[in-house]
Amino acid sequence: MLSKEDNERLTRVGPGTPMGNVFRRYWLPALLSSELPKADGAPVRFRLLGEDLVAFRDTNGAIGVVDAFCPHRRAPMFLGRNEKCGLRCVYHGWKFDVTGKCLEMPTEPKDSTYKDRIRIKSYLAWEGGGMIWAYMGPKEDAPPPPDMELTRVPQTHRFVSRTVQDCNYLQALEGGLDSAHATILHNVTIGDLSWLDDFERTTPKLDVKLTDYGFSYSGIRKLDGRHWVRVYQYIMPVTQVRARCVPVRGETAPPRVPIVAGHYWVPIDDVTVSVINFSYSADPTIPLDHDFAMAAEAGYGRGPDDVLPDGRLKRNLQNGFQIDRDLQARESFTGIVGINTQDVAVQEGMGPIVDRSEEHLGSTDRAIVQLRRLLLDATRAVEAGGKPRGADSASYRTIRAVDQYVASETDIPAVIDREIAARF
Ligand code: FES
Ligand SMILES: [Fe+2]
């Protein structure tokens, strides 16, 4: 559990809040590149950390992230004309470039220098890994743009998607770092959890190891006489990376493409989160088949047929996630279709911001406790004028997650060392 004060401290992300100030020291993936598909195309309005913004791709392909409202009389910039290297407000024609500089003021006298003194609020933007990133903090503290395996793999090897969830970012992030729920919530048997006695309760060795970027957490289980080693990564502030490389229960062959995957849970505001889902081929010699990735999306319940135009799931809180009680009685633990939908159902169902002072944590919540500790530490570090952990991607640029079988226990550290290193 957490005090009400710490819960507030961790969950509020607007300008001037402790956690808002922490988020403003990291590059955050705001949109997918595919949302700004072409130069001089339609600007996109979005919210990030409680601020209303507009992104546009100018004539040269450069990305601008600016205030959603014109500095003249606050007309909406998303209506703007994106033309000749700038976004022009349609109300009186003031025009701004990607850095926020005012280029033209057609309503002012020709010899006026007023435009040189006016800027639209703008943030640093960068494009990589199929995503548009923004940095919303003090410019002098901006770290170099993100550099991780996902941002380096060729486009042929990666897949990214984005959905929107109606809850605070932290309960969604906590869901992603809570590996214990997977065998219960996502179980496709009906309520018979006896196999867990053997599989989860008696054999796993769970470990959380602090790193310069967050932590890695591993689970080692004995399975069919071998050791199944999984190492996940938590990269501050909102990234989880996992791997899927070996056959799991019921499968006879490994996945067609060994995968490194994960999510970014980026706060839109205090009660809404943008979830970027990514996967890439773990093997440089095998590209990621787009159809395969789309089929996986559908399996997660976030395929094209499952998502509304605003990014929210069709199966959502308003319609009870279309829970099917017959299905729940017959063949699925939850009766909710889609693995991701099941996650969203519990996360949104907790309410917009869960009251953590009412919780009773158990032995499987160690990663969650560590997560909260790191984020609280980060708020204090920034308040003291320092840098939060992992703001510079140099600390995690060469890592990935692990999913391997190891025959002998003594080989486990060497296998982790080898498998955790980036190949791209
Ligand atoms: S409100 Fe934008 S130019 Fe006047
Ligand atoms: Fe899950």
XYZ file of C-alpha atoms and ligand atoms in Angstrom:
429
model
C 0.000 0.000 0.000
C 0.925 3.611 -0.425
C 0.014 6.737 1.532
C -2.589 8.961 -0.103
C 0.092 11.665 -0.419
C 2.511 9.388 -2.273
C -0.313 8.125 -4.464
C -1.072 11.725 -5.480
C 2.626 12.399 -6.007
C 2.969 9.407 -8.336
C -0.185 9.782 -10.365
C -0.483 13.510 -11.204
C 1.378 14.437 -14.368
C 0.348 17.998 -15.262
C 2.787 20.950 -15.423
C 4.376 21.729 -12.061
C 3.462 18.431 -10.351
C 6.334 16.319 -8.941
C 5.787 13.416 -11.333
C 4.936 15.804 -14.175
C 8.370 17.340 -13.694
C 9.945 13.880 -13.794
C 8.191 12.972 -17.063
C 9.418 16.260 -18.508
C 12.998 15.007 -18.238
C 12.527 12.054 -20.616
C 11.826 11.714 -24.316
C 8.301 10.286 -24.591
C 6.800 8.530 -27.625
C 3.730 10.639 -28.345
C 2.389 9.345 -31.660
C 3.191 6.764 -34.292
C 5.003 7.944 -37.425
C 2.043 6.565 -39.371
C -0.179 9.194 -37.739
C 1.776 11.875 -39.630
C 2.213 9.957 -42.877
C 3.256 12.706 -45.273
C 4.966 16.074 -45.578
C 2.483 18.975 -45.471
C -0.217 16.479 -44.411
C -2.964 17.080 -41.862
C -1.770 18.231 -38.433
C -2.751 15.956 -35.547
C -4.075 17.171 -32.216
C -3.183 15.213 -29.134
C -2.634 15.570 -25.405
C 0.511 14.702 -23.491
C 1.083 15.149 -19.748
C -2.142 17.156 -19.531
C -1.129 19.646 -22.255
C -3.052 20.156 -25.488
C -0.697 19.971 -28.459
C -0.587 19.700 -32.229
C 1.993 17.801 -34.255
C 2.723 18.372 -37.925
C 5.206 17.196 -40.544
C 6.482 20.127 -42.568
C 7.445 20.342 -46.240
C 10.934 18.969 -45.501
C 9.622 16.134 -43.342
C 10.664 17.792 -40.060
C 8.285 17.258 -37.137
C 6.827 20.131 -35.123
C 5.115 19.712 -31.748
C 3.427 22.968 -30.775
C 0.702 24.398 -28.553
C -2.775 23.390 -29.691
C -3.792 27.056 -29.577
C -2.486 30.044 -31.517
C -0.630 32.658 -29.454
C -2.634 35.428 -31.181
C -6.208 34.829 -29.965
C -6.017 31.105 -29.210
C -7.639 29.669 -32.316
C -7.117 25.897 -32.668
C -3.963 25.125 -34.601
C -5.222 21.723 -35.759
C -7.435 23.583 -38.236
C -4.244 25.129 -39.609
C -2.814 25.039 -43.099
C 0.380 22.991 -43.160
C 2.251 24.561 -46.071
C 5.685 25.773 -47.149
C 7.582 24.779 -44.010
C 5.149 26.015 -41.435
C 1.729 25.692 -39.834
C -0.533 28.668 -40.542
C -3.417 29.532 -38.226
C -6.601 29.831 -40.287
C -8.058 32.658 -38.172
C -5.703 35.528 -39.111
C -2.945 33.683 -40.915
C -0.080 33.818 -38.438
C 2.406 31.142 -39.439
C 4.903 29.172 -37.313
C 7.739 26.779 -38.088
C 8.575 23.500 -36.312
C 10.673 25.331 -33.713
C 7.789 27.662 -32.799
C 9.241 30.690 -34.564
C 6.678 33.067 -36.079
C 7.381 33.363 -39.818
C 4.560 35.571 -41.001
C 1.888 37.889 -39.609
C -0.207 38.973 -42.576
C -2.466 41.115 -40.371
C 0.366 43.393 -39.102
C 1.949 46.317 -41.000
C 4.631 45.260 -43.464
C 7.443 46.969 -41.516
C 6.334 45.548 -38.133
C 8.881 43.544 -36.141
C 6.158 42.146 -33.874
C 6.540 38.672 -35.397
C 10.150 38.470 -34.183
C 8.901 38.714 -30.600
C 6.132 36.122 -30.818
C 6.544 32.368 -30.634
C 4.114 29.532 -30.326
C 4.995 27.199 -27.450
C 6.924 24.306 -28.984
C 8.667 21.180 -27.776
C 11.629 19.263 -29.126
C 10.526 16.467 -31.431
C 12.331 13.455 -32.832
C 11.307 10.542 -35.020
C 12.623 7.003 -34.569
C 11.453 3.407 -34.279
C 8.236 4.250 -36.106
C 7.320 6.778 -33.427
C 7.195 10.549 -32.956
C 8.878 11.482 -29.690
C 8.580 14.702 -27.717
C 10.712 16.183 -24.977
C 8.712 18.618 -22.833
C 11.263 19.640 -20.214
C 13.851 22.397 -19.876
C 15.702 22.486 -23.200
C 19.110 22.796 -21.532
C 18.503 19.453 -19.772
C 17.340 17.565 -22.872
C 19.071 14.192 -23.171
C 20.129 12.953 -26.620
C 17.261 11.364 -28.594
C 16.366 7.799 -27.562
C 18.690 5.032 -28.642
C 17.559 1.482 -28.027
C 17.328 -1.679 -30.080
C 13.767 -0.804 -31.117
C 14.871 2.540 -32.579
C 17.739 0.851 -34.471
C 16.065 -2.201 -36.018
C 15.202 -1.789 -39.696
C 11.586 -1.008 -40.468
C 11.198 -4.502 -41.948
C 11.851 -6.013 -38.508
C 9.482 -4.031 -36.295
C 5.811 -3.356 -35.669
C 4.227 -0.651 -33.530
C 0.618 0.053 -32.621
C -1.118 2.476 -30.288
C -4.301 2.404 -28.220
C -5.840 4.718 -25.642
C -6.979 3.677 -22.197
C -9.202 5.496 -19.717
C -7.163 5.254 -16.537
C -4.090 6.722 -14.908
C -0.803 5.643 -16.506
C 0.468 4.008 -13.307
C -2.162 1.308 -12.984
C -1.597 0.367 -16.634
C 2.199 0.342 -16.172
C 1.840 -1.713 -13.000
C -0.254 -4.211 -14.951
C 2.619 -4.573 -17.395
C 5.197 -5.206 -14.695
C 2.995 -7.635 -12.780
C 4.047 -10.943 -14.302
C 2.060 -12.975 -11.738
C -1.308 -12.090 -13.264
C -0.540 -13.673 -16.630
C -1.241 -17.249 -15.608
C -4.508 -16.295 -13.876
C -6.165 -13.418 -15.772
C -5.153 -14.699 -19.195
C -5.811 -18.344 -18.412
C -7.827 -20.183 -20.996
C -8.906 -22.952 -18.673
C -11.964 -22.451 -16.532
C -11.102 -21.845 -12.978
C -9.000 -24.965 -12.430
C -5.825 -23.495 -11.020
C -4.430 -26.705 -9.548
C -1.581 -26.817 -12.099
C -0.389 -23.551 -10.607
C 0.553 -25.377 -7.408
C 3.352 -26.946 -9.206
C 4.143 -24.377 -11.856
C 3.976 -21.051 -10.061
C 3.860 -21.480 -6.336
C 6.565 -23.991 -5.662
C 9.186 -23.538 -8.336
C 9.651 -19.984 -9.565
C 12.671 -18.029 -8.528
C 11.747 -14.386 -8.920
C 14.376 -11.716 -8.749
C 14.323 -7.932 -9.146
C 17.676 -6.378 -9.922
C 18.159 -2.593 -9.832
C 19.940 -1.074 -12.825
C 20.945 2.399 -14.018
C 17.791 2.586 -16.151
C 15.238 0.969 -13.813
C 15.338 -2.736 -13.073
C 15.370 -6.131 -14.675
C 13.153 -8.803 -13.208
C 13.583 -12.461 -13.861
C 11.540 -15.559 -13.317
C 13.198 -18.972 -13.442
C 10.928 -21.996 -13.469
C 11.631 -25.722 -13.687
C 9.793 -27.138 -16.657
C 10.167 -30.624 -18.149
C 13.546 -31.063 -16.486
C 14.908 -27.778 -17.855
C 15.028 -24.241 -16.526
C 12.810 -21.716 -18.241
C 14.508 -18.358 -17.854
C 12.636 -15.140 -18.543
C 14.067 -11.687 -17.914
C 11.907 -8.599 -18.396
C 13.164 -5.049 -18.365
C 11.650 -1.983 -16.805
C 13.109 1.151 -18.340
C 12.165 4.360 -16.583
C 9.747 5.937 -16.639
C 7.099 3.864 -18.506
C 8.659 1.117 -20.644
C 8.465 -2.642 -20.336
C 10.472 -4.990 -22.576
C 9.963 -8.744 -22.690
C 10.871 -11.540 -25.084
C 9.084 -14.470 -26.659
C 11.589 -16.885 -28.140
C 10.762 -20.418 -26.975
C 7.685 -22.661 -27.194
C 5.367 -22.365 -24.179
C 2.767 -24.735 -22.719
C 1.048 -26.720 -25.400
C 3.335 -25.604 -28.246
C 5.673 -28.003 -29.977
C 7.788 -25.513 -31.948
C 9.305 -22.142 -31.132
C 7.554 -19.040 -32.504
C 8.113 -18.467 -36.232
C 9.976 -15.304 -35.434
C 11.684 -14.893 -32.067
C 10.311 -11.642 -30.720
C 11.322 -8.846 -28.409
C 8.236 -6.891 -27.463
C 6.902 -4.428 -24.964
C 4.955 -1.280 -24.281
C 5.248 2.369 -23.409
C 2.479 3.675 -21.156
C 2.569 7.400 -21.831
C 0.291 9.691 -19.791
C -2.126 11.735 -21.900
C -3.350 13.328 -18.665
C -4.054 12.135 -15.119
C -6.857 9.792 -16.182
C -5.941 8.757 -19.721
C -2.960 6.810 -21.037
C -1.618 6.223 -24.520
C -0.248 2.708 -24.893
C 2.339 2.101 -27.576
C 2.812 -1.601 -28.227
C 5.921 -2.732 -30.057
C 7.477 -5.931 -31.267
C 10.522 -6.654 -33.363
C 12.321 -9.674 -34.675
C 15.008 -10.745 -32.224
C 16.970 -12.234 -35.110
C 18.617 -9.779 -37.548
C 18.339 -12.379 -40.336
C 14.535 -12.766 -40.055
C 12.253 -9.802 -40.785
C 8.954 -9.507 -38.935
C 6.100 -10.574 -41.174
C 3.488 -7.779 -41.143
C 0.544 -10.202 -41.515
C 1.863 -12.215 -38.606
C 2.107 -9.068 -36.496
C -1.426 -8.040 -37.441
C -2.740 -11.494 -36.525
C -1.042 -11.171 -33.145
C -2.712 -7.769 -32.666
C -6.096 -9.353 -33.325
C -5.285 -12.086 -30.795
C -4.522 -9.425 -28.215
C -7.914 -7.859 -28.926
C -6.508 -4.694 -30.467
C -6.691 -5.485 -34.179
C -8.254 -3.014 -36.632
C -11.731 -4.467 -35.923
C -11.329 -4.025 -32.161
C -10.347 -0.371 -31.959
C -12.532 2.759 -32.267
C -11.322 5.742 -34.340
C -10.144 7.534 -31.171
C -7.895 4.598 -30.207
C -10.132 3.192 -27.458
C -11.198 -0.444 -27.540
C -14.679 -1.327 -28.754
C -14.917 -3.659 -25.771
C -14.654 -1.045 -23.045
C -15.770 -0.039 -19.564
C -19.084 1.388 -20.809
C -20.186 -1.973 -22.191
C -18.579 -4.110 -19.477
C -15.886 -5.210 -21.953
C -18.636 -7.369 -23.463
C -17.914 -10.004 -20.853
C -19.500 -13.289 -21.922
C -20.576 -15.292 -18.861
C -21.126 -18.436 -20.922
C -17.607 -18.210 -22.272
C -16.396 -17.624 -18.723
C -18.191 -20.768 -17.576
C -16.922 -22.851 -20.480
C -13.462 -21.924 -21.666
C -11.945 -18.678 -20.462
C -11.054 -17.469 -17.006
C -12.500 -13.985 -17.636
C -15.013 -14.494 -20.430
C -13.451 -11.425 -22.078
C -12.141 -11.779 -25.619
C -8.551 -10.607 -26.225
C -5.562 -10.809 -23.893
C -5.004 -7.067 -24.012
C -8.718 -6.407 -23.460
C -8.488 -8.492 -20.281
C -5.645 -6.264 -19.053
C -7.534 -3.103 -19.937
C -10.646 -4.445 -18.219
C -8.959 -4.787 -14.842
C -6.938 -1.595 -15.200
C -9.826 0.645 -16.272
C -12.212 -1.187 -13.967
C -10.171 -0.020 -10.943
C -11.427 3.518 -11.591
C -9.619 6.519 -13.111
C -6.951 6.684 -10.380
C -6.756 3.721 -8.048
C -6.525 4.514 -4.325
C -3.404 2.575 -3.345
C -3.917 3.290 0.359
C -6.645 0.612 0.183
C -4.386 -2.154 -1.185
C -2.917 -5.246 0.469
C 0.158 -6.251 -1.488
C 1.359 -9.855 -1.656
C 4.570 -11.722 -2.320
C 4.286 -11.410 -6.111
C 4.168 -7.602 -5.991
C 7.895 -7.016 -5.543
C 8.405 -5.489 -8.964
C 5.509 -3.111 -8.324
C 6.944 -2.028 -4.987
C 10.302 -1.417 -6.649
C 8.648 0.534 -9.468
C 6.907 2.897 -7.049
C 10.098 3.353 -5.064
C 12.056 4.303 -8.183
C 9.414 6.759 -9.361
C 9.168 8.384 -5.913
C 12.984 8.596 -5.804
C 12.886 10.259 -9.226
C 10.472 12.949 -7.984
C 12.879 13.727 -5.144
C 15.924 13.694 -7.416
C 14.320 16.218 -9.767
C 13.152 18.381 -6.851
C 16.744 18.446 -5.610
C 17.922 19.673 -9.024
C 19.265 16.318 -10.202
C 18.524 13.971 -13.088
C 16.125 11.050 -12.794
C 17.422 7.533 -13.424
C 17.522 6.406 -17.048
C 16.830 9.810 -18.632
C 19.775 9.225 -20.944
C 19.309 6.136 -23.100
C 23.035 5.364 -22.934
C 22.167 3.369 -19.794
C 19.996 0.870 -21.690
C 20.972 1.107 -25.338
C 22.505 -2.374 -25.516
C 19.965 -4.426 -23.580
C 17.027 -6.627 -24.482
C 14.842 -9.161 -22.691
C 15.415 -12.924 -22.347
C 13.219 -15.990 -22.920
C 15.287 -19.186 -23.027
C 15.449 -22.766 -21.818
C 18.658 -23.676 -20.028
C 19.614 -27.282 -19.364
C 21.847 -26.840 -16.382
C 21.315 -24.427 -13.522
C 24.979 -23.431 -13.466
C 24.732 -22.173 -17.059
C 21.920 -19.721 -16.311
C 24.043 -16.591 -15.609
C 26.092 -17.096 -18.790
C 22.954 -17.600 -20.894
C 21.361 -14.456 -19.450
C 24.539 -12.503 -20.169
C 24.552 -13.668 -23.759
C 20.826 -13.349 -24.479
C 20.340 -9.967 -22.840
C 22.745 -8.239 -25.231
C 21.277 -6.334 -28.190
C 22.013 -7.784 -31.662
C 21.076 -4.726 -33.690
S -5.849 33.415 -33.646
Fe -4.328 32.592 -34.859
S -3.783 34.154 -36.206
Fe -5.316 35.023 -34.980
Fe -1.665 -9.053 -18.972
